[in-house]
CSV table of C-alpha atoms in Angstrom, one decimal:
chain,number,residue,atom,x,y,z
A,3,UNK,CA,49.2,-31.6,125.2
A,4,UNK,CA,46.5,-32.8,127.3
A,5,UNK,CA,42.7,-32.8,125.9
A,6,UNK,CA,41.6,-29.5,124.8
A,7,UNK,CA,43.9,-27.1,126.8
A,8,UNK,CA,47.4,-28.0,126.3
A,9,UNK,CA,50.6,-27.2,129.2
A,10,UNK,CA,54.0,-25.6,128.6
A,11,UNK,CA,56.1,-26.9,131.2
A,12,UNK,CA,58.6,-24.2,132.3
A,13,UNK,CA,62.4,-24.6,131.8
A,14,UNK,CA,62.3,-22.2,135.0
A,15,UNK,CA,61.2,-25.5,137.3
A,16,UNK,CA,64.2,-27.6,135.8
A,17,UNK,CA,66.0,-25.9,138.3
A,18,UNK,CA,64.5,-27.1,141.3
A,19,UNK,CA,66.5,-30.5,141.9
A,20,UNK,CA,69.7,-29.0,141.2
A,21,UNK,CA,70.6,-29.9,144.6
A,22,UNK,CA,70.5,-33.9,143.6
A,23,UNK,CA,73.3,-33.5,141.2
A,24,UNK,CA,75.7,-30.5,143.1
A,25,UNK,CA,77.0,-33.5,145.1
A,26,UNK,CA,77.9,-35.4,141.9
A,27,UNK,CA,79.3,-32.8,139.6
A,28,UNK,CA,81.3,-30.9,142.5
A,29,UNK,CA,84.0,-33.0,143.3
A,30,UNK,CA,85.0,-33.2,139.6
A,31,UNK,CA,84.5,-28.5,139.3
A,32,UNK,CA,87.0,-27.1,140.0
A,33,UNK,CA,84.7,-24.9,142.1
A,34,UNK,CA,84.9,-27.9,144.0
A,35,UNK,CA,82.1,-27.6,147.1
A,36,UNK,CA,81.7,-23.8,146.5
A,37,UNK,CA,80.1,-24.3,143.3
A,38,UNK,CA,76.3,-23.8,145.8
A,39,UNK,CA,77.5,-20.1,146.2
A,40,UNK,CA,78.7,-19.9,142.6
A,41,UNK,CA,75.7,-20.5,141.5
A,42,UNK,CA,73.9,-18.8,143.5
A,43,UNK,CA,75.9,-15.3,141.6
A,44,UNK,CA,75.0,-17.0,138.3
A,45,UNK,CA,71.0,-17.4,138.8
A,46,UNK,CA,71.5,-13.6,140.5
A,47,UNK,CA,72.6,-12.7,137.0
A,48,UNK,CA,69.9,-14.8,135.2
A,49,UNK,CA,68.2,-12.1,135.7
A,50,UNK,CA,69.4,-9.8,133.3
A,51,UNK,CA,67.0,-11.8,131.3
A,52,UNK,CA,63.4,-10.3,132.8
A,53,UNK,CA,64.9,-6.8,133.5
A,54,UNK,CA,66.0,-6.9,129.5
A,55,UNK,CA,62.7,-8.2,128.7
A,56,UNK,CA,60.9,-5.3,130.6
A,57,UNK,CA,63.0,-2.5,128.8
A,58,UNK,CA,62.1,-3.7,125.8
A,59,UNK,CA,58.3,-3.7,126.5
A,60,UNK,CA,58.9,-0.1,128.0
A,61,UNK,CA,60.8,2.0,125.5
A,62,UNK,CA,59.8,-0.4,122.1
A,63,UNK,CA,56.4,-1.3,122.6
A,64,UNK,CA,54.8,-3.9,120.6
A,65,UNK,CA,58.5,-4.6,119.1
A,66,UNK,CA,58.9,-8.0,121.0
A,67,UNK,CA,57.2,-11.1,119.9
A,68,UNK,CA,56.3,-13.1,122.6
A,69,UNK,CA,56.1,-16.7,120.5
A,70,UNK,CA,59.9,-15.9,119.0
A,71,UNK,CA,60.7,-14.9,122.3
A,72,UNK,CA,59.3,-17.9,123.9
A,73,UNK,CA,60.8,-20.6,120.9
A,74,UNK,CA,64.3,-18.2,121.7
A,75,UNK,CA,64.1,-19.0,125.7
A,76,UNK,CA,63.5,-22.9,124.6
A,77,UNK,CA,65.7,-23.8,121.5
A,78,UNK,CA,68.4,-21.7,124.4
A,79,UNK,CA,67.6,-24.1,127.4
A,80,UNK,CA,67.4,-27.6,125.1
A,81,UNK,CA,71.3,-26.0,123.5
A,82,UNK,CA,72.4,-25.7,127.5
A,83,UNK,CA,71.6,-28.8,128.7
A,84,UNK,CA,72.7,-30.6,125.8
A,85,UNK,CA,75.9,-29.2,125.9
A,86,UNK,CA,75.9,-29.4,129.9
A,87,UNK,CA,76.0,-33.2,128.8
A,88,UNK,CA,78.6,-33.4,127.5
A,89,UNK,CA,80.8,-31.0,128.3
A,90,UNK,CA,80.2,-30.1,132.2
A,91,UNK,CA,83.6,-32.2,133.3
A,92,UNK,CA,85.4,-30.1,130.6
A,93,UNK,CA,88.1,-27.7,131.8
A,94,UNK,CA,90.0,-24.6,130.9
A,95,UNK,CA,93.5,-23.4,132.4
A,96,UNK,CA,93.4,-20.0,133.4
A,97,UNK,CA,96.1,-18.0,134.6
A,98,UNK,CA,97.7,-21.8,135.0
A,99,UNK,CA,94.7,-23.1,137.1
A,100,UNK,CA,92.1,-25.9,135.7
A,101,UNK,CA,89.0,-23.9,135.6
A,102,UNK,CA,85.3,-25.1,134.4
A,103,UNK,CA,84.5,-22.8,132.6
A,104,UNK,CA,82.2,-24.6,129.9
A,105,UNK,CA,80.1,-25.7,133.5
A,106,UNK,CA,79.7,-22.3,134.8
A,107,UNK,CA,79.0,-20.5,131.7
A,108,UNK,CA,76.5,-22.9,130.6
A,109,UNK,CA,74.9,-22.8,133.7
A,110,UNK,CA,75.0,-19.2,133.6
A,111,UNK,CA,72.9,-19.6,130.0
A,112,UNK,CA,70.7,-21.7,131.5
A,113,UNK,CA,70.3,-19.6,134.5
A,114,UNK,CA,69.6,-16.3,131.7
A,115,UNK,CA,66.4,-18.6,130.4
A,116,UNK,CA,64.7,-20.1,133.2
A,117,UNK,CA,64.8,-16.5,134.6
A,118,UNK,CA,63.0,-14.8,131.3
A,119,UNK,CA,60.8,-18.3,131.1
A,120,UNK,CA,58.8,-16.0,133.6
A,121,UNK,CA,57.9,-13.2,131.8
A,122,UNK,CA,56.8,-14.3,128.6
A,123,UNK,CA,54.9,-17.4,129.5
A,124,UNK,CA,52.4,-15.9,131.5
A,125,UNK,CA,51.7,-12.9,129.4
A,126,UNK,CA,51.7,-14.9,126.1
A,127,UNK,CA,48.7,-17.0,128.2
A,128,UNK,CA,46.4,-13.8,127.8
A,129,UNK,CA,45.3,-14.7,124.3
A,130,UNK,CA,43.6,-18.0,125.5
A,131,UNK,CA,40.5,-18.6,127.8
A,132,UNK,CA,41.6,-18.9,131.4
A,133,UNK,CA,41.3,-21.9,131.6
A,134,UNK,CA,44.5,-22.1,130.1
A,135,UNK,CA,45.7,-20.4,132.5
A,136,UNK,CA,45.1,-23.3,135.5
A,137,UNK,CA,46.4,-25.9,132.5
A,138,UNK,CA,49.4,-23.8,132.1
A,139,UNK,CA,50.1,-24.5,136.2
A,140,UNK,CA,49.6,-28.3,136.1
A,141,UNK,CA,52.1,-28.5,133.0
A,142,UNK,CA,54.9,-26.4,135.3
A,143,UNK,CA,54.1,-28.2,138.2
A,144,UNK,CA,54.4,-31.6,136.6
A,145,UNK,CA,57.8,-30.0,135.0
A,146,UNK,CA,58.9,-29.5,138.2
A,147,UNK,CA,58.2,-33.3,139.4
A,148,UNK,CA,59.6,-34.8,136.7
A,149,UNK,CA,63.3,-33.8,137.4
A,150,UNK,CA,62.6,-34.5,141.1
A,151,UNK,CA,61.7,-38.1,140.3
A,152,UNK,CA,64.8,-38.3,137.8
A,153,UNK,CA,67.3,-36.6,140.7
A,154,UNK,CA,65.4,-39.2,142.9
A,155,UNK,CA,66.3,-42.0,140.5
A,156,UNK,CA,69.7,-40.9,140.2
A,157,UNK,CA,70.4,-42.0,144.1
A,158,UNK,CA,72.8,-39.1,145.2
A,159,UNK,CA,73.0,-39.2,149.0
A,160,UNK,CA,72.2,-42.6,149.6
A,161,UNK,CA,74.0,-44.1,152.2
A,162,UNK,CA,74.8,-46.9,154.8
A,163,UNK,CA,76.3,-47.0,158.1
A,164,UNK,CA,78.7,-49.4,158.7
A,165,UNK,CA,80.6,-50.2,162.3
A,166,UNK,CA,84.1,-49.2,162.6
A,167,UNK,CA,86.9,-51.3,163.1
A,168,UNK,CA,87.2,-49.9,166.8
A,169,UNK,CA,84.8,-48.6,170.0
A,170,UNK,CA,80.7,-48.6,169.2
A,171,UNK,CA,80.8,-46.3,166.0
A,172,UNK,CA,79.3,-45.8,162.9
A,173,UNK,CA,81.6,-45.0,159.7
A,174,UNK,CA,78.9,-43.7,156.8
A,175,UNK,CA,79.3,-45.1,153.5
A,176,UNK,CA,78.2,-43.4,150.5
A,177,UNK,CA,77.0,-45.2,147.9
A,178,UNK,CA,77.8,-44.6,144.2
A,179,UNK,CA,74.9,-42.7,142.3
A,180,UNK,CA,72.7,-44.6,139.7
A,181,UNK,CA,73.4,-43.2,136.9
A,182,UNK,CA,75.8,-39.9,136.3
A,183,UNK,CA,75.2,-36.4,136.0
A,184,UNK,CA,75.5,-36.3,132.0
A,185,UNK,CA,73.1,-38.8,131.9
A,186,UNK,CA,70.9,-36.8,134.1
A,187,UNK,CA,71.2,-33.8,131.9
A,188,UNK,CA,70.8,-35.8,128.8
A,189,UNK,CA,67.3,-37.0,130.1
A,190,UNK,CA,66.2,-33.1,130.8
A,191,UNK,CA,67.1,-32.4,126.4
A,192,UNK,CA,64.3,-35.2,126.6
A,193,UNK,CA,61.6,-33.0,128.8
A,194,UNK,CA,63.0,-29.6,127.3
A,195,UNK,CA,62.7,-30.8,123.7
A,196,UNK,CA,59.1,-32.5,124.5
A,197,UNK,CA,58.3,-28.6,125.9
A,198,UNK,CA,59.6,-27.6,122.8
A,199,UNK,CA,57.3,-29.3,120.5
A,200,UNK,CA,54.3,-28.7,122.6
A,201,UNK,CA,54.2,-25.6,122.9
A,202,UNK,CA,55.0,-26.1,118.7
A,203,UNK,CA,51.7,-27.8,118.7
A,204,UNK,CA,49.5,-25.1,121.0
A,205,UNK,CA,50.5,-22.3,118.5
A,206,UNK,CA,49.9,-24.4,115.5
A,207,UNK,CA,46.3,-25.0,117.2
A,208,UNK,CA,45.7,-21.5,118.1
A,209,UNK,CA,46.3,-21.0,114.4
A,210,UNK,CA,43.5,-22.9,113.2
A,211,UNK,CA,40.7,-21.9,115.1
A,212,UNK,CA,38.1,-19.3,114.2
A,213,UNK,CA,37.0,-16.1,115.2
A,214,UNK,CA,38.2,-12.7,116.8
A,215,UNK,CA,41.4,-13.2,118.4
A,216,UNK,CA,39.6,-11.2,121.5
A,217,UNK,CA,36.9,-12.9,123.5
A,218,UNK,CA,34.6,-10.4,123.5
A,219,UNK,CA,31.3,-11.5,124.7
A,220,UNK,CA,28.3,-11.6,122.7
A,221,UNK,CA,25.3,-9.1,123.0
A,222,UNK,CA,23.2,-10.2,126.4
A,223,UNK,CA,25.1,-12.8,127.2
A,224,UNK,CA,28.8,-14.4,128.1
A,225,UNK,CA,28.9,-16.7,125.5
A,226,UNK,CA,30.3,-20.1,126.0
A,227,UNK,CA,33.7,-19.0,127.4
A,228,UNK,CA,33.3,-17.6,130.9
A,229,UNK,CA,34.7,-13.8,131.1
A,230,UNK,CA,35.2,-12.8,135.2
A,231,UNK,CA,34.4,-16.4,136.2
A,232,UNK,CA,36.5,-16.0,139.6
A,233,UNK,CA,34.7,-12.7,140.6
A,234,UNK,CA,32.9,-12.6,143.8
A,235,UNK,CA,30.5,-9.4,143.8
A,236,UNK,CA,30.2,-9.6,147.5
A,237,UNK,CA,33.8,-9.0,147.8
A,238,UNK,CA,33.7,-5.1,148.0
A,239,UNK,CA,37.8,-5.1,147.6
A,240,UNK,CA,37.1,-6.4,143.9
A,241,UNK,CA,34.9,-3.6,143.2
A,242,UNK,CA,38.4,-1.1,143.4
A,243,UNK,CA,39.5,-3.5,140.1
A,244,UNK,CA,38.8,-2.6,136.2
A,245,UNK,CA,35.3,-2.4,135.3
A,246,UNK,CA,33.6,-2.4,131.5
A,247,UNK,CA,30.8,-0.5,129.8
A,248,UNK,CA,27.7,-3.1,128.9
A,249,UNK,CA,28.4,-4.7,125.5
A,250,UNK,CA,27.2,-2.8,122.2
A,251,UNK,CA,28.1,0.6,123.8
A,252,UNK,CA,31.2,2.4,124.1
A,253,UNK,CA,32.9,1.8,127.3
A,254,UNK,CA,34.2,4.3,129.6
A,255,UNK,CA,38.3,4.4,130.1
A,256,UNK,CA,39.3,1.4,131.8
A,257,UNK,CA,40.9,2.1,135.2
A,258,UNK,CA,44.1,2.1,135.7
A,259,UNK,CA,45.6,-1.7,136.8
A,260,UNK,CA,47.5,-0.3,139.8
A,261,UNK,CA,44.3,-0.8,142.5
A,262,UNK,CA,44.6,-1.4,145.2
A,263,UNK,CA,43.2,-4.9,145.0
A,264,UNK,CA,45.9,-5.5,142.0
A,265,UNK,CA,48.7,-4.4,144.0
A,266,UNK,CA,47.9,-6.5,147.1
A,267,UNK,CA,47.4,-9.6,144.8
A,268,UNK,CA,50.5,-9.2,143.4
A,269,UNK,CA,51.8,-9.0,146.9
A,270,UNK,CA,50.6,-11.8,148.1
A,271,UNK,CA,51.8,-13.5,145.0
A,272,UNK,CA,55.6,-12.5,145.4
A,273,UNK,CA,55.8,-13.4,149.1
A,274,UNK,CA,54.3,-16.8,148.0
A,275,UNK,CA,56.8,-17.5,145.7
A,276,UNK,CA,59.4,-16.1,148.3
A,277,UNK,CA,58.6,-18.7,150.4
A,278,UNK,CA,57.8,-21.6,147.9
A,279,UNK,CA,61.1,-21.2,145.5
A,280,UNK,CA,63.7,-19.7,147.7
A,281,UNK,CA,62.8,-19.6,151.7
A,282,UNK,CA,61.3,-22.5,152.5
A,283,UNK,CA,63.7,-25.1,149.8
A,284,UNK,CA,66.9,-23.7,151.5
A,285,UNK,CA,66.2,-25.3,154.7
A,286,UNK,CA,64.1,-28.3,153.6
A,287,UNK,CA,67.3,-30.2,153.7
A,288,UNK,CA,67.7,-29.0,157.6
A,289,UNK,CA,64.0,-29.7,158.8
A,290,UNK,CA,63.7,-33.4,157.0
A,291,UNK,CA,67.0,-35.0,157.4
A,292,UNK,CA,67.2,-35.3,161.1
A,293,UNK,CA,64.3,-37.5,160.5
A,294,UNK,CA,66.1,-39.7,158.4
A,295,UNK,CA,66.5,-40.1,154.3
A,296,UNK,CA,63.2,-41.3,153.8
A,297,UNK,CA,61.6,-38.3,155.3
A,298,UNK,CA,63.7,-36.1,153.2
A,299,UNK,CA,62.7,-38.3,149.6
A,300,UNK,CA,59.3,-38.3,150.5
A,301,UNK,CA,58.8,-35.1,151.5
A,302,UNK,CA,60.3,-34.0,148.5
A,303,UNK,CA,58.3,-36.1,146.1
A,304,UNK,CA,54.9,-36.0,148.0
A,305,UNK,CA,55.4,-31.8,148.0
A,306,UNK,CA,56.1,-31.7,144.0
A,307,UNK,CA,53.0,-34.2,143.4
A,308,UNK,CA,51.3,-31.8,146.0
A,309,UNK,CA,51.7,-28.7,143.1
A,310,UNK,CA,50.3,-30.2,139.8
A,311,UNK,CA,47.5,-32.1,141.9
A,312,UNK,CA,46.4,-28.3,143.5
A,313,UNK,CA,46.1,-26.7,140.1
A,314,UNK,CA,44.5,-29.7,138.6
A,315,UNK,CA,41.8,-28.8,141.6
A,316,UNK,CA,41.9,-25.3,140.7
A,317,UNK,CA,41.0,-26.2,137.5
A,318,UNK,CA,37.6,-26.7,138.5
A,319,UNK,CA,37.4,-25.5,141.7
A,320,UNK,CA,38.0,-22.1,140.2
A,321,UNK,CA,35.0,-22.2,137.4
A,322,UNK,CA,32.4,-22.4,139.7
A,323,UNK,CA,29.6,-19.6,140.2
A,324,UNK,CA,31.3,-18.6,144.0
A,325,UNK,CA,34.8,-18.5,142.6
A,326,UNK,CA,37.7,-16.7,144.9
A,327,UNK,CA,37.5,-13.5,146.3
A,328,UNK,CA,40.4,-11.4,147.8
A,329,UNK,CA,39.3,-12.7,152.0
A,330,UNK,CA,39.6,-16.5,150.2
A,331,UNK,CA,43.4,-16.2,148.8
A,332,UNK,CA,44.2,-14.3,152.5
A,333,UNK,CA,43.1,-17.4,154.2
A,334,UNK,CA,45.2,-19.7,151.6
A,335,UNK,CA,48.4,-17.8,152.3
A,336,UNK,CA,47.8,-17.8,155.9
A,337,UNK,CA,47.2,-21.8,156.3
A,338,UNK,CA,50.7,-21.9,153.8
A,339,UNK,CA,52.3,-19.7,156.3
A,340,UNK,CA,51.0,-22.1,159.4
A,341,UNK,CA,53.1,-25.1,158.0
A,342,UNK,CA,55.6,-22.8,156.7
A,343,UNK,CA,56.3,-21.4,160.1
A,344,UNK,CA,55.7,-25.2,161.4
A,345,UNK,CA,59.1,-26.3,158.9
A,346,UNK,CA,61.5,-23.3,159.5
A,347,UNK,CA,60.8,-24.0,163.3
A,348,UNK,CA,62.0,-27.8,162.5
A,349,UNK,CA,64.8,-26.4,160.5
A,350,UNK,CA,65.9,-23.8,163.4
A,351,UNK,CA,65.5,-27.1,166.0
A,352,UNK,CA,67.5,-29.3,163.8
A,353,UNK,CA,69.7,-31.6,164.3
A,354,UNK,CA,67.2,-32.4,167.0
A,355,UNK,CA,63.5,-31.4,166.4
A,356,UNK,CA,60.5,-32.7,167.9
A,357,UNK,CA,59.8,-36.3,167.6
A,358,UNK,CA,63.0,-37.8,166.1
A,359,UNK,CA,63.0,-41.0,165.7
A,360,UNK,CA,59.1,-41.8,165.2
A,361,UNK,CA,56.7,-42.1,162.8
A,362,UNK,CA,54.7,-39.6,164.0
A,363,UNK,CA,57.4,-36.7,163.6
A,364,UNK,CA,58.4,-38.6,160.2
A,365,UNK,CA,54.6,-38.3,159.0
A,366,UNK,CA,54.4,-34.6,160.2
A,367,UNK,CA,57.1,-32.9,158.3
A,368,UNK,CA,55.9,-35.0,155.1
A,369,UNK,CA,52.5,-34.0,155.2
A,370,UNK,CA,53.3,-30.4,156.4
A,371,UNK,CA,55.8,-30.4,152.9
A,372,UNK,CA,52.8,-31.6,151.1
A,373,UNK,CA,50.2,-29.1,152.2
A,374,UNK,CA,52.7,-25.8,152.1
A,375,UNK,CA,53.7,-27.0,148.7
A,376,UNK,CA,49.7,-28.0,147.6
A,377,UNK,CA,48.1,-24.5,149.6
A,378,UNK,CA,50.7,-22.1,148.0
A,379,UNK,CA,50.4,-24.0,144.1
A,380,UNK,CA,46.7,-23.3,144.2
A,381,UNK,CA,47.1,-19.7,145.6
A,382,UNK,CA,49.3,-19.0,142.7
A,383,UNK,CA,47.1,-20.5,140.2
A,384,UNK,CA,43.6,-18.4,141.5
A,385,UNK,CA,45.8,-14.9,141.6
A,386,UNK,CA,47.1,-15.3,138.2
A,387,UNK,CA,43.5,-16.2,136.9
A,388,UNK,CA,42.2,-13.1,139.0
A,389,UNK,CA,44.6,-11.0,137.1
A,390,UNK,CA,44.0,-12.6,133.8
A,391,UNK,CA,41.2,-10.4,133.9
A,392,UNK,CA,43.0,-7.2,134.0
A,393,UNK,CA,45.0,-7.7,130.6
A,394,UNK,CA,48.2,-8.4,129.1
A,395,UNK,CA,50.0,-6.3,130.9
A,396,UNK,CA,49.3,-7.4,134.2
A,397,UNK,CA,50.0,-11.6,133.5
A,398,UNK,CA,53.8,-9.6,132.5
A,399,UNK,CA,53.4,-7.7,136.0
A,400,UNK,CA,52.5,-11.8,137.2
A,401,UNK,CA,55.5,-13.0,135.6
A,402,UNK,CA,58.0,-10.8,137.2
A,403,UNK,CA,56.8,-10.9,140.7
A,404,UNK,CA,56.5,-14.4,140.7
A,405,UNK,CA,60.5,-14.2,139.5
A,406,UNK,CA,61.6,-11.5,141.3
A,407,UNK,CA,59.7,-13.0,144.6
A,408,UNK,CA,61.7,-16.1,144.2
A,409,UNK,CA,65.2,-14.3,143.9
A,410,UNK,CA,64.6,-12.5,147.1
A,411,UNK,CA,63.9,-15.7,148.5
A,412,UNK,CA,66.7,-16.8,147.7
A,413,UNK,CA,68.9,-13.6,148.8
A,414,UNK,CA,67.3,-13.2,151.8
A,415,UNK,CA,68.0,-16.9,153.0
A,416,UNK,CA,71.8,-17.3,151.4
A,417,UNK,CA,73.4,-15.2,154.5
A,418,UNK,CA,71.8,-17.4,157.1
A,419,UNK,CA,72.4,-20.5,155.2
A,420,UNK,CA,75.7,-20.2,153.9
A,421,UNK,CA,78.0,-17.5,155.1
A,422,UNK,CA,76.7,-17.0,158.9
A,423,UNK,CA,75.8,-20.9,159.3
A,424,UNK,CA,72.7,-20.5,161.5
A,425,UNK,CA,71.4,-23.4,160.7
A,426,UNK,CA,73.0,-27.1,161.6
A,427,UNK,CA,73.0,-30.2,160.2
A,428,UNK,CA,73.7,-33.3,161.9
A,429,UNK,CA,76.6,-36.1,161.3
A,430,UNK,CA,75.8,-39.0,159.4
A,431,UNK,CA,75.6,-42.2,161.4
A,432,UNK,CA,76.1,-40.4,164.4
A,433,UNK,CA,73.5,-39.6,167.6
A,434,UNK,CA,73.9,-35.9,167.4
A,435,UNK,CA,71.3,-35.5,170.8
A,436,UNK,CA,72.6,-37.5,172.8
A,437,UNK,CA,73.4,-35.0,176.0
């Protein structure tokens, strides 16, 4: 809880340095190094959880309690990793095979809540000022950096190349992680359980304070709270969105949500998250290693500082009387797509890009990760406040095209990646472009 406006962090961003302990955990799975495309099925499945969660909000309306549901997807995550702890080694024989079936059931729990995380955050955020909202961003973004520092910590990949006994090689040496993958999962029950409480404490809060539970403004004025604070009346495409009678009177039907304005926010918002949570990540791997291991950590760690920082801007940025309007957030994705399109060509390149070997090409790719990340974190924060304005219902629209964007990422990039191999990596110690 931070100040005023406290942050849930979302169990949906504990997933993003899973890569850090794969190489860890896989030669002891009996999945062995196919447990990348087994879990690949498993977060595929995970998303039984939102499509569940929309039925229920389509045939029993007003049946499902968003704060049960949300203390449900919680108490289920802090369960998952705790017994991902100590049981992810554990295995089964099946059909006279050792199996790990504890790891991959687990994981597909784990899977189930970060995916539903997504619709019920957002669209229990409606009942607070928007500036909640932009607070709720920094607290996922930070949840994101957190592991990322931890998987960092840990030390998986480190290596160091030592000359072979014969000729002018190189024979790569691995070195032994700092701490092991239990211990790594024990420390997210820390973060998960600290989530846990917080958000414990923000409903307790709400509790106590005073007054209608909807802002409505008071007669001539706004009132202290600002109510379409990122509308831009020069915009004409936000003049197609919902409109209100003047207070005091009765106001006409509200328009439906599905404008055109709506629908190409939420648009731009799924092919964001696309290209944040499931393009872009699946070849980070290929466009910063050929620049060496400290490329790869920084551009990592600099591009999950890059996300909290952005909606700690937006915080502000997005109060002020000129706000966003729907020409701004098509300039924000654009820039994002620049150094997007900048690190797939690196990727496509690799294992010989541009500039290998030099701090200039070392310093490019980092600061290119850091703006994608930074550009697309703040375009995510000013749609969902744009559609704050246009009810419940449409933070829950948020919430599933921000998860459903990320899984066709994802699907979209696994073919390439992992069955049709399109992209290479290079050999460790080894001058892979030398002609």
């Amino acid at each position: 809880i931070c100040g005023p406006t406290p942050r849930i962090p979302q169990p949906a961003e504990l997933v993003h340095p899973a890569s850090s302990w794969v190489g860890t955990v896989a030669p002891s799975l009996s999945a062995g190094w196919n447990l990348p495309a087994y879990l690949s099925v498993l977060i595929a499945l995970g998303n039984l959880g939102p499509v569940s969660v929309a039925l229920t909000h389509r045939f029993a309306p007003k049946r499902l309690k968003e704060r049960w549901l949300i203390h449900a997807i919680q108490a289920l995550a802090t369960a998952t990793a705790l017994l991902l702890a100590l049981l992810w080694d554990h295995t089964v024989v099946v059909a006279g095979q050792p199996r790990s079936v504890a790891f991959l059931a687990l994981a597909f729990l784990l899977a189930l809540a970060c995916c539903t995380s997504n619709v019920s955050f957002l669209p229990f955020m409606y009942q607070f000022p928007p500036l909640f909202i932009r607070t709720f961003f920094i607290g996922q973004g930070l949840s994101a950096l957190l592991p990322c520092v931890l998987a960092l910590g840990q030390g998986v990949g480190q290596l160091e190349c030592l000359n072979a006994t014969w000729g002018n090689a190189s024979q790569p040496r691995y070195l032994r992680e700092n701490f092991s993958a239990g211990t790594y999962f024990g420390l997210l029950v820390a973060l998960l359980v600290s989530s846990a409480l917080a958000f414990l404490a923000l409903v307790l809060w709400h509790g106590r304070q005073e007054g209608p539970k909807e802002r409505v403004p008071p007669e001539g004025g706004t009132g202290p709270e600002e109510v379409y604070p990122l509308r831009d009346d020069s915009d004409p495409a936000l003049h197609d969105g919902i409109t209100e009678g003047p207070p005091g009177r009765d106001s006409p039907p509200l328009l439906t949500f599905w404008t055109g304005r709506n629908i190409y926010l939420l648009g731009l918002l799924g092919v964001s998250n696309a290209l944040t949570n499931g393009v872009l990540p699946s070849v980070q791997s290929y466009s910063c290693l050929p620049y060496g291991n400290t490329a790869f950590h920084l551009s990592v760690v600099f591009g999950n500082i890059a996300n909290p920082v952005a909606c700690f801007v937006a915080m502000f940025l997005l109060s002020r009387p000129w706000g966003i309007g729907g020409r701004d957030t098509s300039i924000i994705s654009a820039a994002g797509c620049v150094f997007g399109a900048y690190l797939m060509g690196l990727a496509a390149l690799s294992p010989c890009p541009p500039l290998q070997g030099s701090h200039v090409g070392v310093a490019l790719v980092v600061l290119a990760w850091t703006c994608f990340s930074g550009l697309f974190a703040y375009l995510k924060v000013a749609i969902s406040s744009l559609l704050h304005e246009a009810g419940h219902a449409a933070l829950f629209w948020c919430g599933a095209v921000i998860q459903a964007g990320s899984l066709l990422g994802a699907l979209v990039m696994f073919p390439p990646t992992s069955i049709y191999h399109l992209f290479q990596r290079g050999q460790d110690c080894v001058d892979n472009c030398r002609a």
